[in-house]
Structures are given as C-alpha cells and as structure tokens.
Amino acid sequence: GKYDLAERTFQQYKSGYENQDSFLLQKTEKELVSIAYAKEFIKEVNPTLSMQRLEGAVNTPDSEVGAIIFKEGLLYSSQQYVEKNAKTKPARKIAKLHEKTKDGNTAIIKSKINERDLSVSNPCFSPDSSKLYYSVCKYINGSELTCEIHYANVDNKGQLVNEQRLPEPVNVTGSTNTQ
C-alpha cells in the first residue's frame, strides 16, 4: 500500500467536512484508524511467511477478505456490491461470497446465501468441511453493522444448501456476532 497517500486524502476530506455529522465522515474516521493499524502492522517482519498479491480479478478497488481454500481454489468475501433497497444515499457497500477457481476465474457463489440484500462475509468451514459458517450483517445506522452467524451444509457436489441461522446462545438478540 499507498497508506501515506490514503491517509492524506482522508485527512483532507475530514478537514473540509469536520463540522458535519455524516456517514462519510464516520467512515473516514474508521478508515484513518485502519490505515494507522496497517502502517504499524507492515513494520512487523516474520521470516517464515511469504506474502504475494493475488493477480487477476480477486483484488478489486473494493474490499476482499476472508479467503479460505475451497474446491481447489478460494472462497472469499467481496464488498463490491451496493444495497439494492438502500435506505440511505448513497447506497452502502455490502459483501457477497465469491469463488476463485484453480484456473483463475472468479464468480459470485450462486446460492441463497448471496440472494439477500445484506452483507455476507467471514466464511469458515467446519473441521470435516461438511458445513460453511459465515456472517450475515445488516446496517443498523449509517455505518455500523450488526451480524449473525449462519451456516449452510456442503452437499456432495460442493454446493451450499440448507442455510440455517445459529440459535441462542450463539446469536443473542441485541448483540452482534461474527466468527
């Protein structure tokens, strides 16, 4: 990253609009905190790790996170979508689960999981790979999300079926949950 450039840009925006109470100003504050964290994190060197940027369509100008191995490729969350039934303007970004196949192609996972107008993120398989756990998140105000943990069974063709919301005590009314 271009953290210094991003930080200067967000600071310029913040100084021009600091007297306004807006969604974008709240988002600016959160981005500045993330930039500060990233600038400190990259200073830490671990000689046992080798990192390289995935080429191709995985990395978009939006946010891609939570990559895990799936069908000889990757399953990850991509925040390149916007709410269809937005209650705010501009419409807010939401995430959907995507797959990157071993040949490098990427596509949204075709499943009920991604059909809702909510963010779907943080995929994680059960130890035996028979279930996929993930977060389903909705906006509770201009910028904050509340999440619940759901799971879907993985059938013998690798399709995600029989989606379920985890019951209490995992998903407790009035709290937010991610894995």
CSV table of N, CA and C in Angstrom, one decimal:
chain,number,residue,atom,x,y,z
A,1,GLY,N,0.4,-1.1,0.0
A,1,GLY,CA,0.0,0.0,0.0
A,1,GLY,C,0.5,1.4,0.0
A,2,LYS,N,-0.4,2.2,-0.5
A,2,LYS,CA,-0.2,3.6,-0.6
A,2,LYS,C,-0.8,4.3,0.6
A,3,TYR,N,-0.4,3.9,1.8
A,3,TYR,CA,-1.0,4.3,3.1
A,3,TYR,C,-0.9,5.8,3.3
A,4,ASP,N,0.3,6.4,3.0
A,4,ASP,CA,0.5,7.8,3.2
A,4,ASP,C,-0.4,8.6,2.4
A,5,LEU,N,-0.6,8.2,1.1
A,5,LEU,CA,-1.5,8.9,0.2
A,5,LEU,C,-2.9,8.8,0.7
A,6,ALA,N,-3.3,7.6,1.1
A,6,ALA,CA,-4.7,7.4,1.6
A,6,ALA,C,-4.9,8.2,2.8
A,7,GLU,N,-3.9,8.2,3.7
A,7,GLU,CA,-4.1,9.0,4.9
A,7,GLU,C,-4.3,10.5,4.7
A,8,ARG,N,-3.4,11.0,3.8
A,8,ARG,CA,-3.5,12.5,3.4
A,8,ARG,C,-4.9,12.8,2.8
A,9,THR,N,-5.3,11.9,1.9
A,9,THR,CA,-6.6,12.1,1.3
A,9,THR,C,-7.8,12.1,2.3
A,10,PHE,N,-7.8,11.1,3.2
A,10,PHE,CA,-8.8,11.1,4.2
A,10,PHE,C,-8.7,12.3,5.1
A,11,GLN,N,-7.5,12.7,5.5
A,11,GLN,CA,-7.4,13.9,6.3
A,11,GLN,C,-7.9,15.1,5.7
A,12,GLN,N,-7.6,15.3,4.4
A,12,GLN,CA,-8.1,16.4,3.6
A,12,GLN,C,-9.7,16.4,3.6
A,13,TYR,N,-10.3,15.3,3.4
A,13,TYR,CA,-11.7,15.2,3.4
A,13,TYR,C,-12.2,15.6,4.8
A,14,LYS,N,-11.6,15.0,5.8
A,14,LYS,CA,-12.0,15.3,7.2
A,14,LYS,C,-11.9,16.7,7.6
A,15,SER,N,-10.9,17.4,7.2
A,15,SER,CA,-10.7,18.8,7.5
A,15,SER,C,-11.8,19.7,6.8
A,16,GLY,N,-12.2,19.3,5.6
A,16,GLY,CA,-13.2,20.0,4.8
A,16,GLY,C,-14.6,19.8,5.3
A,17,TYR,N,-14.9,18.7,6.0
A,17,TYR,CA,-16.2,18.4,6.4
A,17,TYR,C,-16.4,18.1,7.9
A,18,GLU,N,-15.4,18.5,8.7
A,18,GLU,CA,-15.4,18.1,10.1
A,18,GLU,C,-16.6,18.6,10.9
A,19,ASN,N,-17.3,19.6,10.5
A,19,ASN,CA,-18.4,20.1,11.2
A,19,ASN,C,-19.7,19.5,10.8
A,20,GLN,N,-19.7,18.5,10.0
A,20,GLN,CA,-20.9,17.8,9.6
A,20,GLN,C,-21.0,16.4,10.3
A,21,ASP,N,-22.2,16.0,10.5
A,21,ASP,CA,-22.4,14.7,11.1
A,21,ASP,C,-22.9,13.8,10.0
A,22,SER,N,-22.0,13.1,9.3
A,22,SER,CA,-22.4,12.3,8.1
A,22,SER,C,-21.9,10.9,8.1
A,23,PHE,N,-22.5,10.1,7.4
A,23,PHE,CA,-22.0,8.7,7.2
A,23,PHE,C,-20.6,8.7,6.7
A,24,LEU,N,-20.3,9.6,5.7
A,24,LEU,CA,-19.0,9.6,5.1
A,24,LEU,C,-17.9,10.1,6.1
A,25,LEU,N,-18.2,11.0,6.9
A,25,LEU,CA,-17.3,11.4,7.9
A,25,LEU,C,-17.0,10.3,9.0
A,26,GLN,N,-18.0,9.5,9.3
A,26,GLN,CA,-17.8,8.4,10.2
A,26,GLN,C,-16.9,7.3,9.6
A,27,LYS,N,-17.2,7.1,8.3
A,27,LYS,CA,-16.4,6.1,7.5
A,27,LYS,C,-14.9,6.6,7.4
A,28,THR,N,-14.7,7.9,7.2
A,28,THR,CA,-13.4,8.5,7.1
A,28,THR,C,-12.6,8.2,8.4
A,29,GLU,N,-13.3,8.4,9.6
A,29,GLU,CA,-12.6,8.1,10.9
A,29,GLU,C,-12.2,6.7,11.0
A,30,LYS,N,-13.1,5.8,10.6
A,30,LYS,CA,-12.8,4.3,10.6
A,30,LYS,C,-11.6,4.0,9.7
A,31,GLU,N,-11.6,4.6,8.5
A,31,GLU,CA,-10.5,4.3,7.6
A,31,GLU,C,-9.2,4.8,8.1
A,32,LEU,N,-9.2,6.0,8.8
A,32,LEU,CA,-7.9,6.5,9.3
A,32,LEU,C,-7.4,5.6,10.4
A,33,VAL,N,-8.3,5.0,11.2
A,33,VAL,CA,-7.8,4.0,12.2
A,33,VAL,C,-7.2,2.8,11.5
A,34,SER,N,-7.9,2.3,10.5
A,34,SER,CA,-7.4,1.2,9.8
A,34,SER,C,-6.0,1.4,9.1
A,35,ILE,N,-5.9,2.6,8.6
A,35,ILE,CA,-4.6,3.0,8.0
A,35,ILE,C,-3.5,3.0,9.0
A,36,ALA,N,-3.7,3.6,10.2
A,36,ALA,CA,-2.8,3.6,11.3
A,36,ALA,C,-2.4,2.2,11.7
A,37,TYR,N,-3.3,1.3,11.8
A,37,TYR,CA,-3.1,-0.1,12.1
A,37,TYR,C,-2.2,-0.7,11.0
A,38,ALA,N,-2.6,-0.6,9.8
A,38,ALA,CA,-1.8,-1.2,8.7
A,38,ALA,C,-0.4,-0.7,8.6
A,39,LYS,N,-0.2,0.6,8.9
A,39,LYS,CA,1.2,1.2,8.8
A,39,LYS,C,2.1,0.5,9.9
A,40,GLU,N,1.5,0.2,11.1
A,40,GLU,CA,2.2,-0.4,12.1
A,40,GLU,C,2.4,-1.9,11.8
A,41,PHE,N,1.4,-2.6,11.3
A,41,PHE,CA,1.4,-4.0,11.0
A,41,PHE,C,2.5,-4.3,10.0
A,42,ILE,N,2.7,-3.5,9.0
A,42,ILE,CA,3.7,-3.9,7.9
A,42,ILE,C,5.1,-3.7,8.4
A,43,LYS,N,5.3,-3.1,9.6
A,43,LYS,CA,6.7,-3.0,10.1
A,43,LYS,C,7.1,-4.3,10.7
A,44,GLU,N,6.2,-5.2,11.1
A,44,GLU,CA,6.5,-6.5,11.7
A,44,GLU,C,6.9,-7.4,10.6
A,45,VAL,N,8.1,-8.0,10.8
A,45,VAL,CA,8.6,-9.0,9.8
A,45,VAL,C,8.6,-10.4,10.4
A,46,ASN,N,8.0,-11.3,9.6
A,46,ASN,CA,8.0,-12.7,10.0
A,46,ASN,C,8.7,-13.5,8.9
A,47,PRO,N,10.0,-14.0,9.1
A,47,PRO,CA,10.7,-14.6,8.1
A,47,PRO,C,10.1,-16.0,7.6
A,48,THR,N,9.2,-16.5,8.4
A,48,THR,CA,8.6,-17.8,7.9
A,48,THR,C,7.4,-17.6,7.0
A,49,LEU,N,7.0,-16.3,6.8
A,49,LEU,CA,5.9,-16.1,5.9
A,49,LEU,C,6.3,-15.5,4.6
A,50,SER,N,5.6,-15.9,3.6
A,50,SER,CA,5.9,-15.3,2.2
A,50,SER,C,4.5,-14.8,1.7
A,51,MET,N,4.4,-13.5,1.5
A,51,MET,CA,3.1,-13.0,1.0
A,51,MET,C,3.3,-12.5,-0.4
A,52,GLN,N,2.2,-12.7,-1.2
A,52,GLN,CA,2.2,-12.2,-2.5
A,52,GLN,C,0.8,-11.8,-2.9
A,53,ARG,N,0.6,-10.8,-3.7
A,53,ARG,CA,-0.7,-10.3,-4.1
A,53,ARG,C,-1.3,-11.3,-5.1
A,54,LEU,N,-2.5,-11.6,-4.9
A,54,LEU,CA,-3.2,-12.5,-5.9
A,54,LEU,C,-3.5,-11.6,-7.2
A,55,GLU,N,-3.1,-12.1,-8.3
A,55,GLU,CA,-3.3,-11.4,-9.5
A,55,GLU,C,-4.7,-11.7,-10.1
A,56,GLY,N,-5.1,-11.0,-11.0
A,56,GLY,CA,-6.4,-11.3,-11.7
A,56,GLY,C,-7.6,-10.5,-11.0
A,57,ALA,N,-8.7,-11.1,-11.1
A,57,ALA,CA,-9.9,-10.5,-10.7
A,57,ALA,C,-10.3,-10.5,-9.2
A,58,VAL,N,-9.4,-11.2,-8.4
A,58,VAL,CA,-9.7,-11.3,-6.9
A,58,VAL,C,-9.7,-9.9,-6.3
A,59,ASN,N,-8.6,-9.2,-6.5
A,59,ASN,CA,-8.5,-7.9,-5.9
A,59,ASN,C,-9.1,-6.8,-6.7
A,60,THR,N,-10.2,-6.2,-6.2
A,60,THR,CA,-10.9,-5.1,-6.9
A,60,THR,C,-10.6,-3.8,-6.1
A,61,PRO,N,-11.0,-2.7,-6.6
A,61,PRO,CA,-10.9,-1.4,-5.8
A,61,PRO,C,-11.7,-1.5,-4.5
A,62,ASP,N,-12.5,-2.5,-4.3
A,62,ASP,CA,-13.3,-2.6,-3.1
A,62,ASP,C,-12.6,-3.5,-2.1
A,63,SER,N,-13.2,-4.1,-1.2
A,63,SER,CA,-12.6,-4.9,-0.1
A,63,SER,C,-12.8,-6.4,-0.3
A,64,GLU,N,-11.8,-7.1,-0.4
A,64,GLU,CA,-11.9,-8.6,-0.5
A,64,GLU,C,-11.2,-9.2,0.8
A,65,VAL,N,-11.9,-10.0,1.5
A,65,VAL,CA,-11.4,-10.5,2.8
A,65,VAL,C,-11.8,-12.0,3.0
A,66,GLY,N,-11.1,-12.6,4.0
A,66,GLY,CA,-11.5,-13.9,4.5
A,66,GLY,C,-11.3,-15.0,3.5
A,67,ALA,N,-10.3,-15.0,2.8
A,67,ALA,CA,-10.0,-16.1,1.8
A,67,ALA,C,-9.7,-17.4,2.5
A,68,ILE,N,-10.4,-18.5,2.1
A,68,ILE,CA,-10.1,-19.9,2.5
A,68,ILE,C,-10.1,-20.8,1.3
A,69,ILE,N,-9.4,-21.9,1.5
A,69,ILE,CA,-9.4,-22.9,0.4
A,69,ILE,C,-10.7,-23.5,0.2
A,70,PHE,N,-11.1,-23.6,-1.1
A,70,PHE,CA,-12.5,-24.2,-1.4
A,70,PHE,C,-12.4,-24.8,-2.8
A,71,LYS,N,-12.7,-26.0,-3.0
A,71,LYS,CA,-12.7,-26.7,-4.3
A,71,LYS,C,-11.5,-26.4,-5.1
A,72,GLU,N,-10.3,-26.6,-4.6
A,72,GLU,CA,-9.0,-26.4,-5.3
A,72,GLU,C,-8.8,-24.9,-5.7
A,73,GLY,N,-9.6,-24.0,-5.1
A,73,GLY,CA,-9.4,-22.6,-5.3
A,73,GLY,C,-9.6,-21.9,-4.0
A,74,LEU,N,-10.3,-20.7,-4.1
A,74,LEU,CA,-10.5,-19.9,-2.9
A,74,LEU,C,-12.0,-19.5,-2.8
A,75,LEU,N,-12.4,-19.4,-1.6
A,75,LEU,CA,-13.7,-18.8,-1.2
A,75,LEU,C,-13.4,-17.5,-0.4
A,76,TYR,N,-14.0,-16.4,-0.8
A,76,TYR,CA,-13.7,-15.2,-0.1
A,76,TYR,C,-14.9,-14.2,-0.2
A,77,SER,N,-14.8,-13.2,0.6
A,77,SER,CA,-15.9,-12.2,0.6
A,77,SER,C,-15.5,-10.9,-0.1
A,78,SER,N,-16.3,-10.4,-1.0
A,78,SER,CA,-16.0,-9.2,-1.8
A,78,SER,C,-17.1,-8.2,-1.6
A,79,GLN,N,-16.6,-7.0,-1.2
A,79,GLN,CA,-17.5,-5.9,-0.9
A,79,GLN,C,-17.7,-5.0,-2.1
A,80,GLN,N,-17.9,-5.5,-3.2
A,80,GLN,CA,-18.1,-4.7,-4.5
A,80,GLN,C,-19.5,-4.5,-4.8
A,81,TYR,N,-20.4,-4.8,-3.9
A,81,TYR,CA,-21.9,-4.6,-4.2
A,81,TYR,C,-22.4,-3.4,-3.4
A,82,VAL,N,-23.6,-2.9,-3.8
A,82,VAL,CA,-24.3,-1.9,-3.1
A,82,VAL,C,-25.7,-2.4,-2.8
A,83,GLU,N,-26.3,-1.9,-1.7
A,83,GLU,CA,-27.6,-2.2,-1.4
A,83,GLU,C,-28.6,-2.0,-2.5
A,84,LYS,N,-29.5,-2.9,-2.8
A,84,LYS,CA,-30.5,-2.6,-3.8
A,84,LYS,C,-31.6,-1.8,-3.3
A,85,ASN,N,-32.0,-2.0,-2.0
A,85,ASN,CA,-33.1,-1.3,-1.4
A,85,ASN,C,-32.6,-0.4,-0.3
A,86,ALA,N,-31.7,0.5,-0.8
A,86,ALA,CA,-31.0,1.4,0.2
A,86,ALA,C,-31.9,2.3,0.9
A,87,LYS,N,-31.7,2.5,2.2
A,87,LYS,CA,-32.4,3.5,3.0
A,87,LYS,C,-31.6,4.8,3.1
A,88,THR,N,-30.4,4.8,2.6
A,88,THR,CA,-29.6,5.9,2.7
A,88,THR,C,-29.0,6.3,1.3
A,89,LYS,N,-28.6,7.5,1.2
A,89,LYS,CA,-27.9,7.9,-0.1
A,89,LYS,C,-26.6,8.4,0.3
A,90,PRO,N,-25.5,8.0,-0.3
A,90,PRO,CA,-25.5,6.9,-1.3
A,90,PRO,C,-25.8,5.6,-0.7
A,91,ALA,N,-26.1,4.6,-1.6
A,91,ALA,CA,-26.3,3.3,-1.1
A,91,ALA,C,-25.0,2.8,-0.5
A,92,ARG,N,-25.1,2.0,0.6
A,92,ARG,CA,-23.9,1.5,1.2
A,92,ARG,C,-23.4,0.2,0.6
A,93,LYS,N,-22.1,-0.1,0.7
A,93,LYS,CA,-21.5,-1.3,0.2
A,93,LYS,C,-21.9,-2.5,1.0
A,94,ILE,N,-22.1,-3.6,0.4
A,94,ILE,CA,-22.4,-4.9,1.0
A,94,ILE,C,-21.5,-6.0,0.4
A,95,ALA,N,-21.2,-7.0,1.1
A,95,ALA,CA,-20.3,-8.1,0.7
A,95,ALA,C,-21.1,-9.3,0.3
A,96,LYS,N,-20.5,-10.0,-0.7
A,96,LYS,CA,-21.1,-11.3,-1.1
A,96,LYS,C,-19.9,-12.3,-1.2
A,97,LEU,N,-20.2,-13.6,-1.1
A,97,LEU,CA,-19.2,-14.7,-1.2
A,97,LEU,C,-18.9,-14.9,-2.6
A,98,HIS,N,-17.6,-15.0,-2.9
A,98,HIS,CA,-17.1,-15.3,-4.3
A,98,HIS,C,-16.2,-16.5,-4.2
A,99,GLU,N,-16.0,-17.1,-5.4
A,99,GLU,CA,-15.1,-18.2,-5.6
A,99,GLU,C,-14.1,-17.9,-6.6
A,100,LYS,N,-12.8,-18.2,-6.4
A,100,LYS,CA,-11.8,-18.2,-7.4
A,100,LYS,C,-11.4,-19.6,-7.7
A,101,THR,N,-11.6,-20.0,-8.9
A,101,THR,CA,-11.3,-21.4,-9.3
A,101,THR,C,-9.8,-21.6,-9.5
A,102,LYS,N,-9.4,-22.9,-9.6
A,102,LYS,CA,-8.0,-23.1,-9.8
A,102,LYS,C,-7.5,-22.6,-11.1
A,103,ASP,N,-8.3,-22.4,-12.1
A,103,ASP,CA,-7.9,-21.8,-13.4
A,103,ASP,C,-7.9,-20.2,-13.3
A,104,GLY,N,-8.2,-19.7,-12.2
A,104,GLY,CA,-8.1,-18.2,-12.0
A,104,GLY,C,-9.4,-17.4,-12.2
A,105,ASN,N,-10.5,-18.1,-12.7
A,105,ASN,CA,-11.7,-17.3,-12.8
A,105,ASN,C,-12.4,-17.0,-11.5
A,106,THR,N,-13.1,-15.9,-11.4
A,106,THR,CA,-13.8,-15.6,-10.2
A,106,THR,C,-15.3,-15.3,-10.5
A,107,ALA,N,-16.1,-15.7,-9.6
A,107,ALA,CA,-17.5,-15.5,-9.7
A,107,ALA,C,-18.2,-15.5,-8.4
A,108,ILE,N,-19.3,-14.8,-8.3
A,108,ILE,CA,-20.1,-14.8,-7.1
A,108,ILE,C,-20.7,-16.3,-6.9
A,109,ILE,N,-20.7,-16.7,-5.7
A,109,ILE,CA,-21.3,-18.0,-5.3
A,109,ILE,C,-22.8,-18.0,-5.6
A,110,LYS,N,-23.3,-18.9,-6.5
A,110,LYS,CA,-24.7,-18.9,-6.8
A,110,LYS,C,-25.4,-19.8,-5.7
A,111,SER,N,-26.0,-19.1,-4.8
A,111,SER,CA,-26.7,-19.8,-3.6
A,111,SER,C,-27.6,-18.8,-3.0
A,112,LYS,N,-28.6,-19.3,-2.2
A,112,LYS,CA,-29.5,-18.5,-1.5
A,112,LYS,C,-28.7,-17.5,-0.6
A,113,ILE,N,-27.5,-18.0,-0.2
A,113,ILE,CA,-26.7,-17.2,0.8
A,113,ILE,C,-26.5,-15.8,0.3
A,114,ASN,N,-26.3,-15.6,-1.0
A,114,ASN,CA,-26.0,-14.3,-1.6
A,114,ASN,C,-27.2,-13.6,-2.2
A,115,GLU,N,-28.4,-14.1,-2.0
A,115,GLU,CA,-29.5,-13.5,-2.6
A,115,GLU,C,-30.1,-12.4,-1.8
A,116,ARG,N,-29.8,-12.3,-0.6
A,116,ARG,CA,-30.4,-11.3,0.3
A,116,ARG,C,-29.7,-9.9,0.1
A,117,ASP,N,-30.3,-8.9,0.5
A,117,ASP,CA,-29.7,-7.5,0.3
A,117,ASP,C,-28.9,-7.1,1.6
A,118,LEU,N,-28.1,-8.1,2.0
A,118,LEU,CA,-27.3,-7.9,3.3
A,118,LEU,C,-25.9,-8.3,3.0
A,119,SER,N,-24.9,-8.0,3.8
A,119,SER,CA,-23.6,-8.4,3.7
A,119,SER,C,-23.4,-9.9,4.1
A,120,VAL,N,-22.6,-10.6,3.4
A,120,VAL,CA,-22.3,-12.0,3.7
A,120,VAL,C,-20.8,-12.1,3.7
A,121,SER,N,-20.2,-12.5,4.8
A,121,SER,CA,-18.7,-12.4,4.9
A,121,SER,C,-18.2,-13.4,5.9
A,122,ASN,N,-16.9,-13.4,6.1
A,122,ASN,CA,-16.2,-14.3,7.1
A,122,ASN,C,-16.5,-15.8,6.9
A,123,PRO,N,-16.3,-16.3,5.8
A,123,PRO,CA,-16.5,-17.8,5.6
A,123,PRO,C,-15.5,-18.6,6.4
A,124,CYS,N,-16.0,-19.8,6.9
A,124,CYS,CA,-15.1,-20.7,7.6
A,124,CYS,C,-15.8,-22.1,7.6
A,125,PHE,N,-15.0,-23.1,7.2
A,125,PHE,CA,-15.5,-24.4,7.2
A,125,PHE,C,-15.4,-25.1,8.5
A,126,SER,N,-16.3,-26.1,8.7
A,126,SER,CA,-16.2,-27.0,9.9
A,126,SER,C,-15.0,-27.9,9.7
A,127,PRO,N,-14.5,-28.5,10.7
A,127,PRO,CA,-13.3,-29.3,10.5
A,127,PRO,C,-13.4,-30.4,9.5
A,128,ASP,N,-14.6,-31.0,9.3
A,128,ASP,CA,-14.8,-32.0,8.3
A,128,ASP,C,-15.3,-31.5,7.0
A,129,SER,N,-15.4,-30.2,6.8
A,129,SER,CA,-15.8,-29.5,5.6
A,129,SER,C,-17.2,-29.7,5.2
A,130,SER,N,-18.1,-30.2,6.1
A,130,SER,CA,-19.5,-30.5,5.8
A,130,SER,C,-20.4,-29.3,5.9
A,131,LYS,N,-19.9,-28.3,6.6
A,131,LYS,CA,-20.7,-27.1,6.8
A,131,LYS,C,-19.8,-25.8,6.6
A,132,LEU,N,-20.4,-24.8,6.0
A,132,LEU,CA,-19.8,-23.5,5.9
A,132,LEU,C,-20.4,-22.5,6.8
A,133,TYR,N,-19.7,-21.9,7.7
A,133,TYR,CA,-20.2,-20.9,8.6
A,133,TYR,C,-19.8,-19.6,8.1
A,134,TYR,N,-20.7,-18.6,8.3
A,134,TYR,CA,-20.4,-17.2,7.8
A,134,TYR,C,-21.3,-16.2,8.5
A,135,SER,N,-20.9,-15.0,8.4
A,135,SER,CA,-21.7,-13.9,9.0
A,135,SER,C,-22.7,-13.3,8.0
A,136,VAL,N,-23.8,-12.9,8.5
A,136,VAL,CA,-24.8,-12.2,7.7
A,136,VAL,C,-25.0,-10.9,8.5
A,137,CYS,N,-24.7,-9.8,7.8
A,137,CYS,CA,-24.7,-8.5,8.5
A,137,CYS,C,-25.6,-7.5,7.9
A,138,LYS,N,-26.3,-6.7,8.7
A,138,LYS,CA,-27.1,-5.6,8.2
A,138,LYS,C,-26.8,-4.3,8.9
A,139,TYR,N,-27.0,-3.2,8.2
A,139,TYR,CA,-26.7,-1.9,8.8
A,139,TYR,C,-27.7,-1.5,9.8
A,140,ILE,N,-27.3,-1.0,11.0
A,140,ILE,CA,-28.2,-0.5,12.0
A,140,ILE,C,-28.3,1.0,12.0
A,141,ASN,N,-27.3,1.6,11.3
A,141,ASN,CA,-27.4,3.1,11.1
A,141,ASN,C,-26.5,3.4,9.9
A,142,GLY,N,-26.1,4.6,9.8
A,142,GLY,CA,-25.3,5.0,8.6
A,142,GLY,C,-24.1,4.1,8.3
A,143,SER,N,-23.4,3.7,9.3
A,143,SER,CA,-22.1,3.0,9.1
A,143,SER,C,-21.9,1.7,9.9
A,144,GLU,N,-22.7,1.5,10.9
A,144,GLU,CA,-22.5,0.3,11.8
A,144,GLU,C,-23.3,-0.9,11.4
A,145,LEU,N,-22.7,-2.0,11.6
A,145,LEU,CA,-23.4,-3.3,11.2
A,145,LEU,C,-23.7,-4.1,12.5
A,146,THR,N,-24.7,-4.9,12.4
A,146,THR,CA,-24.9,-5.9,13.3
A,146,THR,C,-25.0,-7.3,12.6
A,147,CYS,N,-24.4,-8.3,13.1
A,147,CYS,CA,-24.2,-9.5,12.4
A,147,CYS,C,-24.7,-10.7,13.2
A,148,GLU,N,-25.1,-11.8,12.4
A,148,GLU,CA,-25.5,-13.1,13.0
A,148,GLU,C,-24.7,-14.1,12.3
A,149,ILE,N,-24.4,-15.2,13.0
A,149,ILE,CA,-23.7,-16.3,12.3
A,149,ILE,C,-24.7,-17.3,11.8
A,150,HIS,N,-24.5,-17.7,10.5
A,150,HIS,CA,-25.3,-18.7,9.8
A,150,HIS,C,-24.4,-19.8,9.4
A,151,TYR,N,-25.0,-20.9,9.0
A,151,TYR,CA,-24.3,-22.0,8.3
A,151,TYR,C,-25.1,-22.6,7.2
A,152,ALA,N,-24.4,-23.2,6.3
A,152,ALA,CA,-25.0,-24.0,5.2
A,152,ALA,C,-24.3,-25.3,5.1
A,153,ASN,N,-25.0,-26.3,4.8
A,153,ASN,CA,-24.4,-27.6,4.5
A,153,ASN,C,-23.7,-27.6,3.2
A,154,VAL,N,-22.7,-28.4,3.0
A,154,VAL,CA,-22.0,-28.5,1.7
A,154,VAL,C,-22.4,-29.9,1.2
A,155,ASP,N,-23.1,-29.9,0.1
A,155,ASP,CA,-23.5,-31.2,-0.4
A,155,ASP,C,-22.4,-31.9,-1.2
A,156,ASN,N,-22.7,-33.1,-1.7
A,156,ASN,CA,-21.6,-33.9,-2.3
A,156,ASN,C,-21.1,-33.3,-3.6
A,157,LYS,N,-21.8,-32.3,-4.2
A,157,LYS,CA,-21.3,-31.6,-5.4
A,157,LYS,C,-20.6,-30.3,-5.0
A,158,GLY,N,-20.4,-30.0,-3.7
A,158,GLY,CA,-19.8,-28.8,-3.2
A,158,GLY,C,-20.7,-27.6,-3.2
A,159,GLN,N,-22.0,-27.8,-3.4
A,159,GLN,CA,-23.0,-26.7,-3.3
A,159,GLN,C,-23.4,-26.4,-1.9
A,160,LEU,N,-23.7,-25.2,-1.6
A,160,LEU,CA,-24.1,-24.8,-0.3
A,160,LEU,C,-25.6,-24.8,-0.2
A,161,VAL,N,-26.2,-25.6,0.7
A,161,VAL,CA,-27.6,-25.9,0.8
A,161,VAL,C,-28.1,-25.9,2.2
A,162,ASN,N,-29.4,-25.7,2.4
A,162,ASN,CA,-30.0,-25.8,3.8
A,162,ASN,C,-29.4,-24.8,4.8
A,163,GLU,N,-29.5,-23.5,4.4
A,163,GLU,CA,-29.0,-22.5,5.2
A,163,GLU,C,-29.7,-22.4,6.5
A,164,GLN,N,-29.0,-22.2,7.6
A,164,GLN,CA,-29.6,-22.1,8.9
A,164,GLN,C,-28.9,-20.9,9.7
A,165,ARG,N,-29.7,-20.2,10.5
A,165,ARG,CA,-29.2,-19.2,11.5
A,165,ARG,C,-28.9,-20.0,12.7
A,166,LEU,N,-27.7,-19.8,13.3
A,166,LEU,CA,-27.4,-20.4,14.6
A,166,LEU,C,-28.3,-19.8,15.7
A,167,PRO,N,-28.8,-20.7,16.5
A,167,PRO,CA,-29.7,-20.2,17.6
A,167,PRO,C,-29.0,-19.6,18.8
A,168,GLU,N,-29.7,-19.1,19.8
A,168,GLU,CA,-29.1,-18.7,21.0
A,168,GLU,C,-28.5,-20.0,21.6
A,169,PRO,N,-27.5,-19.9,22.3
A,169,PRO,CA,-26.8,-18.7,22.8
A,169,PRO,C,-25.8,-18.1,21.9
A,170,VAL,N,-25.6,-18.7,20.7
A,170,VAL,CA,-24.6,-18.1,19.7
A,170,VAL,C,-25.1,-16.7,19.3
A,171,ASN,N,-26.3,-16.7,18.6
A,171,ASN,CA,-26.9,-15.4,18.2
A,171,ASN,C,-27.9,-14.9,19.2
A,172,VAL,N,-27.5,-13.9,20.0
A,172,VAL,CA,-28.3,-13.4,21.0
A,172,VAL,C,-28.9,-12.0,20.6
A,173,THR,N,-30.2,-11.9,20.7
A,173,THR,CA,-30.9,-10.6,20.3
A,173,THR,C,-30.2,-9.5,21.0
A,174,GLY,N,-29.9,-8.4,20.3
A,174,GLY,CA,-29.3,-7.2,20.8
A,174,GLY,C,-27.8,-7.2,20.8
A,175,SER,N,-27.2,-8.3,20.3
A,175,SER,CA,-25.7,-8.3,20.2
A,175,SER,C,-25.3,-8.6,18.8
A,176,THR,N,-24.1,-8.5,18.5
A,176,THR,CA,-23.6,-8.8,17.2
A,176,THR,C,-22.6,-9.9,17.3
A,177,ASN,N,-22.6,-10.8,16.2
A,177,ASN,CA,-21.7,-12.0,16.3
A,177,ASN,C,-21.1,-12.2,14.9
A,178,THR,N,-19.8,-12.5,15.0
A,178,THR,CA,-19.1,-12.9,13.8
A,178,THR,C,-18.1,-14.0,14.2
A,179,GLN,N,-17.6,-14.8,13.3
A,179,GLN,CA,-16.7,-15.9,13.7
A,179,GLN,C,-15.3,-15.5,13.2
